[in-house]
Coordinates of C-alpha atoms in Angstrom, one line a residue:
M12 CA -14.7 56.5 12.5
W13 CA -13.0 58.2 15.4
Y14 CA -12.1 55.9 18.3
L15 CA -10.6 56.7 21.7
C16 CA -7.3 55.0 22.2
M17 CA -6.1 54.7 25.8
F18 CA -2.4 54.0 26.2
F19 CA -0.4 52.7 29.1
H20 CA 1.7 55.4 30.6
R21 CA 5.0 53.9 29.3
L22 CA 7.4 54.6 26.4
L23 CA 5.5 57.7 25.4
D24 CA 7.4 58.2 22.1
Y25 CA 6.7 54.7 20.9
R26 CA 2.9 54.7 21.2
K27 CA 1.6 56.2 17.9
A28 CA 4.4 54.5 15.9
E29 CA 3.4 51.1 17.2
V30 CA -0.3 51.7 16.3
E31 CA 0.5 52.9 12.8
S32 CA 2.8 49.9 12.2
L33 CA 0.1 47.5 13.4
A34 CA -2.5 49.3 11.2
E35 CA -0.3 48.6 8.2
L36 CA 0.3 45.0 9.3
F37 CA -3.5 44.4 9.3
G38 CA -4.2 45.9 5.9
Y39 CA -4.6 49.6 6.4
V40 CA -3.5 51.5 3.2
G41 CA -2.7 55.2 3.5
D42 CA 0.0 57.7 4.3
G43 CA -0.6 57.4 8.1
L44 CA -3.4 57.5 10.6
E45 CA -5.2 60.6 11.6
W46 CA -4.8 61.6 15.3
R47 CA -6.2 64.3 17.5
L48 CA -6.0 65.1 21.2
P49 CA -9.1 65.4 23.5
Q50 CA -9.7 69.0 24.5
H51 CA -7.4 70.4 27.2
H52 CA -5.1 67.3 27.1
H53 CA -1.4 67.4 27.0
P54 CA 0.4 65.6 24.1
D55 CA 1.7 63.1 26.7
S56 CA -1.8 62.2 27.8
P57 CA -2.7 58.5 27.7
F58 CA -5.9 59.5 25.8
H59 CA -5.8 60.1 22.0
F60 CA -8.5 59.9 19.3
V61 CA -7.6 57.9 16.2
N62 CA -9.5 57.7 13.0
L63 CA -9.8 54.1 11.8
P64 CA -11.8 52.7 8.8
S65 CA -13.4 49.8 10.7
E66 CA -14.1 48.4 14.1
E67 CA -12.4 45.1 13.1
L68 CA -9.1 46.9 12.4
A69 CA -9.4 48.7 15.7
R70 CA -9.9 45.4 17.5
T71 CA -7.0 43.6 15.9
I72 CA -4.7 46.6 16.6
A73 CA -5.7 46.7 20.3
N74 CA -5.4 42.9 20.8
R75 CA -1.9 42.8 19.3
S76 CA -0.5 46.0 20.8
I77 CA 1.8 46.2 23.7
L78 CA 1.2 49.9 24.7
V79 CA -2.5 50.2 23.9
K80 CA -4.6 49.6 27.0
G81 CA -7.8 49.7 25.0
I82 CA -9.6 51.2 22.1
Y83 CA -13.2 52.4 22.6
E84 CA -16.2 53.7 20.8
V85 CA -17.0 56.8 22.7
W86 CA -20.7 57.3 23.6
G87 CA -20.1 60.5 25.6
E88 CA -17.5 62.9 26.7
G89 CA -17.7 65.9 29.1
G90 CA -16.0 68.0 31.8
S91 CA -18.6 66.9 34.4
Y92 CA -21.0 64.1 34.9
E93 CA -23.9 66.3 33.8
E94 CA -22.2 67.1 30.5
L95 CA -21.4 63.4 30.1
E96 CA -25.1 62.5 30.6
E97 CA -26.2 65.0 28.0
A98 CA -23.6 63.7 25.5
I99 CA -24.7 60.1 26.0
R100 CA -28.4 60.9 25.6
N101 CA -27.5 62.7 22.3
Y102 CA -25.5 59.8 21.0
P103 CA -27.5 58.1 18.2
D104 CA -29.7 55.3 19.4
D105 CA -28.9 53.1 16.4
R106 CA -25.3 53.0 17.7
K107 CA -26.3 52.2 21.4
L108 CA -29.3 49.9 21.3
P109 CA -27.7 46.8 19.7
Y110 CA -25.5 46.6 22.8
L111 CA -28.3 47.1 25.4
T112 CA -30.6 44.2 24.4
A113 CA -32.2 41.9 27.0
D114 CA -30.3 38.8 25.8
S115 CA -26.9 40.4 26.2
T116 CA -24.5 40.5 29.1
F117 CA -22.3 43.5 30.1
R118 CA -19.9 44.9 32.5
I119 CA -19.0 48.5 33.5
T120 CA -15.4 49.3 34.7
V121 CA -14.4 52.6 36.2
D122 CA -10.9 53.8 35.6
S123 CA -9.2 57.0 36.6
F124 CA -5.8 58.2 35.4
G125 CA -3.7 59.8 38.1
K126 CA -6.1 59.2 40.9
V127 CA -7.1 56.1 43.0
M128 CA -10.8 55.7 43.4
S129 CA -12.3 53.8 46.3
F130 CA -14.6 50.8 45.7
Q131 CA -17.5 52.8 47.0
E132 CA -16.8 55.7 44.7
Q133 CA -16.6 53.4 41.7
N134 CA -20.0 51.9 42.7
D135 CA -21.5 55.3 43.0
R136 CA -20.2 56.3 39.5
I137 CA -21.7 53.1 38.0
K138 CA -25.1 53.8 39.7
G139 CA -25.0 57.3 38.3
L140 CA -25.3 55.7 34.8
A141 CA -28.9 54.5 35.5
Y142 CA -30.2 56.7 32.7
I143 CA -28.6 54.3 30.2
P144 CA -31.3 51.7 29.4
F145 CA -29.3 48.5 30.1
K146 CA -31.6 45.6 29.7
G147 CA -29.1 42.7 29.7
R148 CA -27.6 40.9 32.6
V149 CA -24.4 41.8 34.5
N150 CA -21.5 39.4 33.9
L151 CA -18.2 40.4 35.5
K152 CA -16.2 37.5 34.2
T153 CA -17.1 36.9 30.5
P154 CA -19.4 39.7 29.4
E155 CA -20.4 40.1 25.8
H156 CA -20.0 43.9 26.0
R157 CA -17.6 45.9 28.2
F158 CA -18.1 49.5 29.0
W159 CA -15.5 51.8 30.5
L160 CA -16.1 55.0 32.5
M161 CA -12.7 56.8 32.3
Q162 CA -11.7 60.1 33.8
T163 CA -8.8 62.4 34.3
D164 CA -8.7 65.0 37.0
D165 CA -7.0 68.4 37.4
Y166 CA -4.5 66.9 39.9
G167 CA -1.8 69.5 39.5
V168 CA 1.5 69.3 37.8
S169 CA 3.8 68.1 40.6
N170 CA 2.7 64.4 40.8
G171 CA 4.9 63.1 38.0
L172 CA 2.1 62.8 35.4
P173 CA 1.2 64.8 32.3
P174 CA -0.5 68.1 33.3
V175 CA -4.3 68.2 32.9
A176 CA -6.0 71.6 32.5
Q177 CA -9.5 70.4 33.1
R178 CA -11.2 67.2 34.2
T179 CA -12.5 65.0 31.3
I180 CA -14.8 62.0 31.6
F181 CA -15.4 59.5 28.9
L182 CA -17.9 56.6 28.6
G183 CA -16.9 54.1 25.9
R184 CA -17.7 50.7 24.6
E185 CA -14.6 48.5 24.5
V186 CA -13.7 47.5 21.0
G187 CA -10.4 45.8 21.8
A188 CA -7.9 45.5 24.6
A189 CA -4.3 44.5 24.9
D190 CA -3.2 41.2 26.4
R191 CA -0.2 42.1 28.5
K192 CA -0.2 38.8 30.2
L193 CA 2.5 37.7 27.8
L194 CA 5.0 40.1 29.4
P195 CA 5.1 38.3 32.8
T196 CA 5.4 35.1 30.8
Y197 CA 8.4 36.3 28.9
Q198 CA 10.0 38.4 31.6
L199 CA 13.8 38.2 31.7
K200 CA 14.1 37.2 35.3
S201 CA 12.5 33.8 34.5
R202 CA 14.5 33.4 31.2
N203 CA 16.6 30.3 31.0
Y204 CA 19.7 31.8 29.3
L205 CA 20.6 35.5 29.7
G206 CA 23.4 37.8 28.7
P207 CA 24.4 41.3 29.8
T208 CA 22.7 42.8 26.8
A209 CA 19.5 40.7 26.7
M210 CA 16.6 42.8 25.3
D211 CA 13.7 43.5 27.7
A212 CA 10.6 41.5 26.8
E213 CA 8.4 44.5 26.4
M214 CA 10.8 46.2 24.1
A215 CA 11.4 43.1 22.1
F216 CA 7.7 42.7 21.4
L217 CA 7.5 46.4 20.4
M218 CA 10.3 45.9 17.9
A219 CA 8.6 42.9 16.5
N220 CA 5.4 45.0 16.0
Q221 CA 7.4 47.7 14.3
A222 CA 8.9 45.1 12.0
L223 CA 5.4 43.9 11.0
V224 CA 6.2 40.3 12.2
K225 CA 3.5 37.7 11.4
P226 CA 3.3 34.0 10.6
G227 CA 5.3 32.9 7.6
K228 CA 7.8 35.8 7.7
L229 CA 11.5 35.2 8.1
V230 CA 13.2 37.4 10.7
Y231 CA 16.9 37.9 11.1
D232 CA 19.0 39.3 14.0
P233 CA 22.7 39.8 13.1
F234 CA 23.6 40.5 16.7
V235 CA 21.5 37.7 18.2
G236 CA 23.2 37.3 21.6
T237 CA 20.9 35.2 23.8
G238 CA 18.0 35.5 21.3
S239 CA 15.6 37.8 23.2
I240 CA 14.4 39.6 20.0
L241 CA 14.0 36.4 18.1
V242 CA 11.9 34.9 20.9
A243 CA 9.4 37.8 20.5
A244 CA 9.3 37.3 16.7
A245 CA 8.8 33.5 17.2
H246 CA 5.9 34.2 19.6
F247 CA 4.1 36.1 16.7
G248 CA 4.6 33.1 14.4
A249 CA 7.7 34.1 12.4
M250 CA 10.5 31.9 11.3
T251 CA 13.7 33.1 12.9
M252 CA 17.4 33.2 12.1
G253 CA 20.3 34.8 14.0
A254 CA 24.1 35.4 14.0
D255 CA 26.7 36.5 16.4
I256 CA 30.4 37.0 16.3
D257 CA 30.9 35.2 19.6
I258 CA 30.8 31.4 18.8
R259 CA 30.6 30.6 22.5
V260 CA 27.2 32.3 22.7
V261 CA 25.6 30.7 19.7
R262 CA 27.2 27.3 20.0
D263 CA 27.9 26.6 23.7
G264 CA 25.9 28.9 26.0
R265 CA 26.3 27.6 29.5
G266 CA 25.7 24.0 28.7
P267 CA 23.4 21.7 26.7
D268 CA 20.3 22.8 28.7
C269 CA 21.2 26.5 29.0
N270 CA 21.7 28.1 25.6
V271 CA 19.9 30.1 23.0
W272 CA 18.0 27.0 21.8
S273 CA 16.8 26.3 25.3
N274 CA 15.1 29.8 25.5
F275 CA 12.9 28.8 22.6
K276 CA 12.2 25.4 24.1
Q277 CA 11.3 27.0 27.4
Y278 CA 8.3 28.8 25.8
G279 CA 7.3 26.0 23.4
L280 CA 8.3 28.1 20.4
P281 CA 9.7 26.8 17.1
A282 CA 13.5 26.7 17.1
P283 CA 15.4 29.1 14.9
V284 CA 16.1 28.0 11.3
A285 CA 19.8 28.5 12.1
L286 CA 22.1 30.3 14.4
L287 CA 25.4 31.3 12.8
R288 CA 28.8 32.4 14.0
A289 CA 29.1 35.3 11.6
D290 CA 30.6 38.7 11.4
N291 CA 28.4 41.7 10.4
N292 CA 31.5 43.2 8.8
L293 CA 32.1 40.1 6.7
P294 CA 28.7 38.6 6.1
P295 CA 28.6 34.9 5.1
W296 CA 26.1 35.2 2.3
R297 CA 27.0 34.2 -1.3
P298 CA 27.3 37.3 -3.6
S299 CA 24.3 36.1 -5.7
L300 CA 22.0 35.7 -2.6
K301 CA 19.6 38.6 -2.3
E302 CA 16.2 39.4 -0.8
V303 CA 15.8 36.6 1.7
F304 CA 14.6 38.2 4.9
D305 CA 11.2 39.8 5.5
A306 CA 12.6 41.8 8.5
I307 CA 15.8 42.5 10.3
I308 CA 15.5 43.4 13.9
C309 CA 18.6 44.0 16.1
D310 CA 20.2 46.0 18.8
P311 CA 23.7 46.9 17.5
P312 CA 26.6 47.1 20.0
Y313 CA 27.3 50.8 20.6
G314 CA 29.7 50.7 23.6
V315 CA 27.6 51.3 26.7
R316 CA 27.0 47.7 28.0
A317 CA 29.1 46.0 25.2
G318 CA 31.4 47.2 22.5
G319 CA 31.3 46.1 18.9
R320 CA 33.8 43.5 17.6
K321 CA 34.7 42.4 14.1
S322 CA 36.9 39.6 12.8
G323 CA 40.6 40.0 12.4
G324 CA 42.2 40.8 15.7
R325 CA 44.2 44.0 16.5
K326 CA 47.5 42.9 14.9
L327 CA 45.8 41.5 11.8
L328 CA 43.8 44.6 11.2
K329 CA 46.9 46.8 11.6
G330 CA 48.7 44.6 9.1
T331 CA 51.5 43.6 11.5
V332 CA 50.7 39.9 10.9
D333 CA 49.5 38.0 7.8
P334 CA 46.2 36.2 7.5
Y335 CA 46.5 32.6 8.7
T336 CA 44.6 29.3 8.4
V337 CA 43.6 27.4 11.5
P338 CA 44.8 23.8 11.5
D339 CA 42.0 21.2 11.2
D340 CA 42.9 19.6 14.5
K341 CA 42.3 22.9 16.3
R342 CA 39.2 24.2 14.6
T343 CA 36.7 22.7 17.1
D344 CA 37.9 24.7 20.0
H345 CA 39.3 27.7 18.1
I346 CA 37.9 31.1 19.1
P347 CA 38.7 33.6 16.3
S348 CA 40.5 36.8 17.1
T349 CA 38.4 40.0 16.9
G350 CA 39.2 43.7 16.8
A351 CA 37.3 46.9 17.7
Y352 CA 34.3 47.8 15.6
C353 CA 33.2 51.4 15.7
L354 CA 29.5 52.3 15.7
S355 CA 29.3 54.2 12.4
E356 CA 31.1 51.3 10.5
C357 CA 28.8 48.8 12.3
V358 CA 25.6 50.6 11.2
H359 CA 26.9 51.1 7.7
D360 CA 27.5 47.4 7.3
L361 CA 24.1 46.7 8.9
L362 CA 22.4 48.9 6.3
D363 CA 24.4 47.4 3.5
V364 CA 23.4 43.8 4.5
A365 CA 19.8 44.9 5.0
G366 CA 19.7 46.6 1.6
K367 CA 20.9 43.4 -0.1
M368 CA 19.1 40.8 2.0
L369 CA 15.7 42.3 2.8
V370 CA 12.8 41.8 0.4
M371 CA 11.2 44.8 -1.2
G372 CA 9.0 46.5 1.5
G373 CA 10.8 44.6 4.3
R374 CA 11.6 46.5 7.5
L375 CA 14.9 47.2 9.3
V376 CA 14.3 47.9 13.0
Y377 CA 17.3 48.8 15.2
F378 CA 18.4 51.0 18.1
Y379 CA 20.7 53.9 17.7
P380 CA 22.2 56.0 20.6
V381 CA 22.1 59.8 20.9
L382 CA 23.3 62.3 23.5
R383 CA 20.3 64.3 24.7
E384 CA 22.1 67.7 24.5
D385 CA 22.6 67.3 20.7
D386 CA 19.8 69.5 19.3
S387 CA 20.5 68.3 15.7
R388 CA 20.6 64.6 16.4
E389 CA 18.0 63.9 13.7
N390 CA 20.6 64.9 11.2
H391 CA 23.0 62.2 12.5
F392 CA 20.7 59.2 11.8
P393 CA 22.3 56.9 9.2
E394 CA 20.9 56.9 5.7
H395 CA 20.9 54.5 2.8
P396 CA 19.5 54.9 -0.7
C397 CA 17.5 51.7 -0.4
F398 CA 15.6 52.8 2.7
K399 CA 13.0 55.3 3.9
L400 CA 12.8 56.2 7.5
V401 CA 9.3 55.3 8.8
S402 CA 9.6 56.3 12.5
S403 CA 12.1 57.3 15.2
S404 CA 11.1 56.7 18.8
E405 CA 13.2 57.9 21.6
Q406 CA 13.7 56.1 24.9
I407 CA 15.4 58.2 27.6
L408 CA 17.8 56.0 29.6
S409 CA 19.6 58.8 31.7
S410 CA 19.8 62.5 32.0
R411 CA 22.4 62.5 29.2
Y412 CA 21.8 59.5 27.1
S413 CA 18.9 58.2 24.9
R414 CA 18.5 55.5 22.4
V415 CA 16.3 55.9 19.4
L416 CA 14.4 53.0 17.8
L417 CA 14.7 53.6 14.0
T418 CA 12.2 51.8 11.7
M419 CA 13.2 51.8 8.0
V420 CA 11.4 50.3 5.0
K421 CA 13.2 49.1 1.9
I422 CA 11.9 51.1 -1.1
G423 CA 14.4 50.3 -3.8
P424 CA 16.5 47.4 -5.2
Y425 CA 20.1 46.8 -4.2
T426 CA 22.5 47.4 -7.1
E427 CA 26.2 48.2 -7.5
E428 CA 25.3 51.8 -8.1
I429 CA 23.3 51.9 -4.9
A430 CA 26.1 50.3 -3.0
E431 CA 28.5 53.0 -4.2
A432 CA 26.1 55.7 -3.3
A433 CA 25.7 54.2 0.1
R434 CA 29.5 54.1 0.6
I435 CA 29.7 57.8 -0.2
K436 CA 26.8 58.5 2.2
H437 CA 28.7 56.5 4.9
L438 CA 31.9 58.6 4.3
E439 CA 29.9 61.8 4.7
F440 CA 28.1 60.4 7.7
R441 CA 31.4 59.3 9.3
E442 CA 33.1 62.6 8.6
N443 CA 30.2 64.8 10.0
H444 CA 29.1 62.5 12.8
L445 CA 29.5 63.3 16.5
K446 CA 33.1 62.8 17.6
W447 CA 32.2 60.6 20.6
L448 CA 30.8 57.9 18.3
E449 CA 34.1 57.5 16.4
D450 CA 36.5 57.9 19.3
G451 CA 34.7 55.4 21.4
N452 CA 33.8 57.9 24.1
L453 CA 30.1 57.1 24.3
H454 CA 30.5 55.1 27.5
S455 CA 32.3 58.0 29.2
S456 CA 29.9 60.6 27.8
V457 CA 26.9 58.6 29.1
F458 CA 28.3 58.0 32.6
A459 CA 30.1 61.3 33.2
S460 CA 28.2 63.6 35.6
T461 CA 26.5 66.6 34.2
D462 CA 28.6 68.9 36.5
T463 CA 31.8 67.4 35.1
Q464 CA 30.6 67.9 31.6
L465 CA 29.7 71.5 32.3
T466 CA 33.1 72.2 33.9
A467 CA 35.0 70.5 31.1
T468 CA 33.1 72.2 28.2
G469 CA 31.7 75.4 29.6
D470 CA 28.9 75.0 27.0
A471 CA 25.7 76.6 28.0
K472 CA 23.6 74.2 26.0
F473 CA 24.2 71.5 28.6
S474 CA 22.1 73.5 31.1
K475 CA 19.1 73.9 28.8
E476 CA 15.6 73.1 30.0
P477 CA 15.3 69.3 30.4
R478 CA 12.6 67.3 28.8
R479 CA 9.6 66.7 31.1
K480 CA 10.1 63.7 33.4
Y481 CA 7.3 61.5 34.6
R482 CA 7.2 59.0 37.4
G483 CA 7.7 55.4 36.5
K484 CA 10.4 53.4 34.7
Y485 CA 10.9 53.7 31.0
V486 CA 8.4 56.6 30.6

């Protein structure tokens, strides 16, 4: 059955990917959901129709989603209120009457995208629905049935919202709605322990949804930092485990009451199974240990807010000093030396660890940076023989820099042959990859002004038509 899905006007490239992941999480079997746009609507419109096999699935998706405002059974749609009335009258009575009985309670909410409606105008719109034979009682707080009158207007193209060619009005029965109250609860400004790269709460919950997190699953973050991603996974009932190369972060924090563990205690969540001081380049797992984690979710260091580090130190990695053993009496306060860790090597190691440690069908969800003027950036996403790319969702962070959330699913077992094939792919990827990733110039590329880049390169592609911008943060 076709349902109307109304999204929040945020993170536009993430919306469908989240819904499709949640559909799979709650039992949908298929190659993907079927979508269609309402007539005259822009692809960035908050309104999309989605074909779902049952109302129960639609409800569970909406209730779990972060970006879905609500999913509705549409009773009528039109370009004017006269067309809407005709559509509602023609909607089958056997679909309407069970929700209009005398022993039921209901509420009607008026919502308009891109336009503020006065209280009086909302009341007038509700009174205009008198032709619908509501027999139940109005209950504004806890109604059994919620109805939404939603409209978009032809408000022009200069107000920072997706263009609308023609006004559209929907009347729908709410099937399910998102509970975004958890976002203020988990917002970073009230978090007990924070670091410079702490993941925003909204994005952390999105990543958990992409990873199909649910109770009983074991989720691992190899770049755990202050634990923001694992907090979101724990909220959804998963067991969590993390690692970081900086022992001061995972062991000490800022004291006994301000550390990664205290973040979980703050929200009453189960503590992680373990937090390890471990190096993604030299993972601590026994060679025989395989297929342990149900999902790996992380934000690898790519040199914008923090650069990657690996064990060894500059002199040790160059071979100017020999490996050494730390004396027993100095191990407690010893902080191991580290050296630079380029992004392509970091992601190769991440894919290798995920290929070995994820269960079959497990998901790897991580961010990857791109420069927006790179037309062929899809060809630069890392690959691994064990994985299939499920989705890639772009978040624009500046006029020159984006990060893409890659969701990959494990489709094959990890073997020595696979490891060798992955090593060859990595060498090709490293050789053909954009030069700024290998040379560590991502930070300067991101923060250099466009005029400076144009002067330095003289490349016309930097002045191409920019992607449409909308008002609001993270849109």
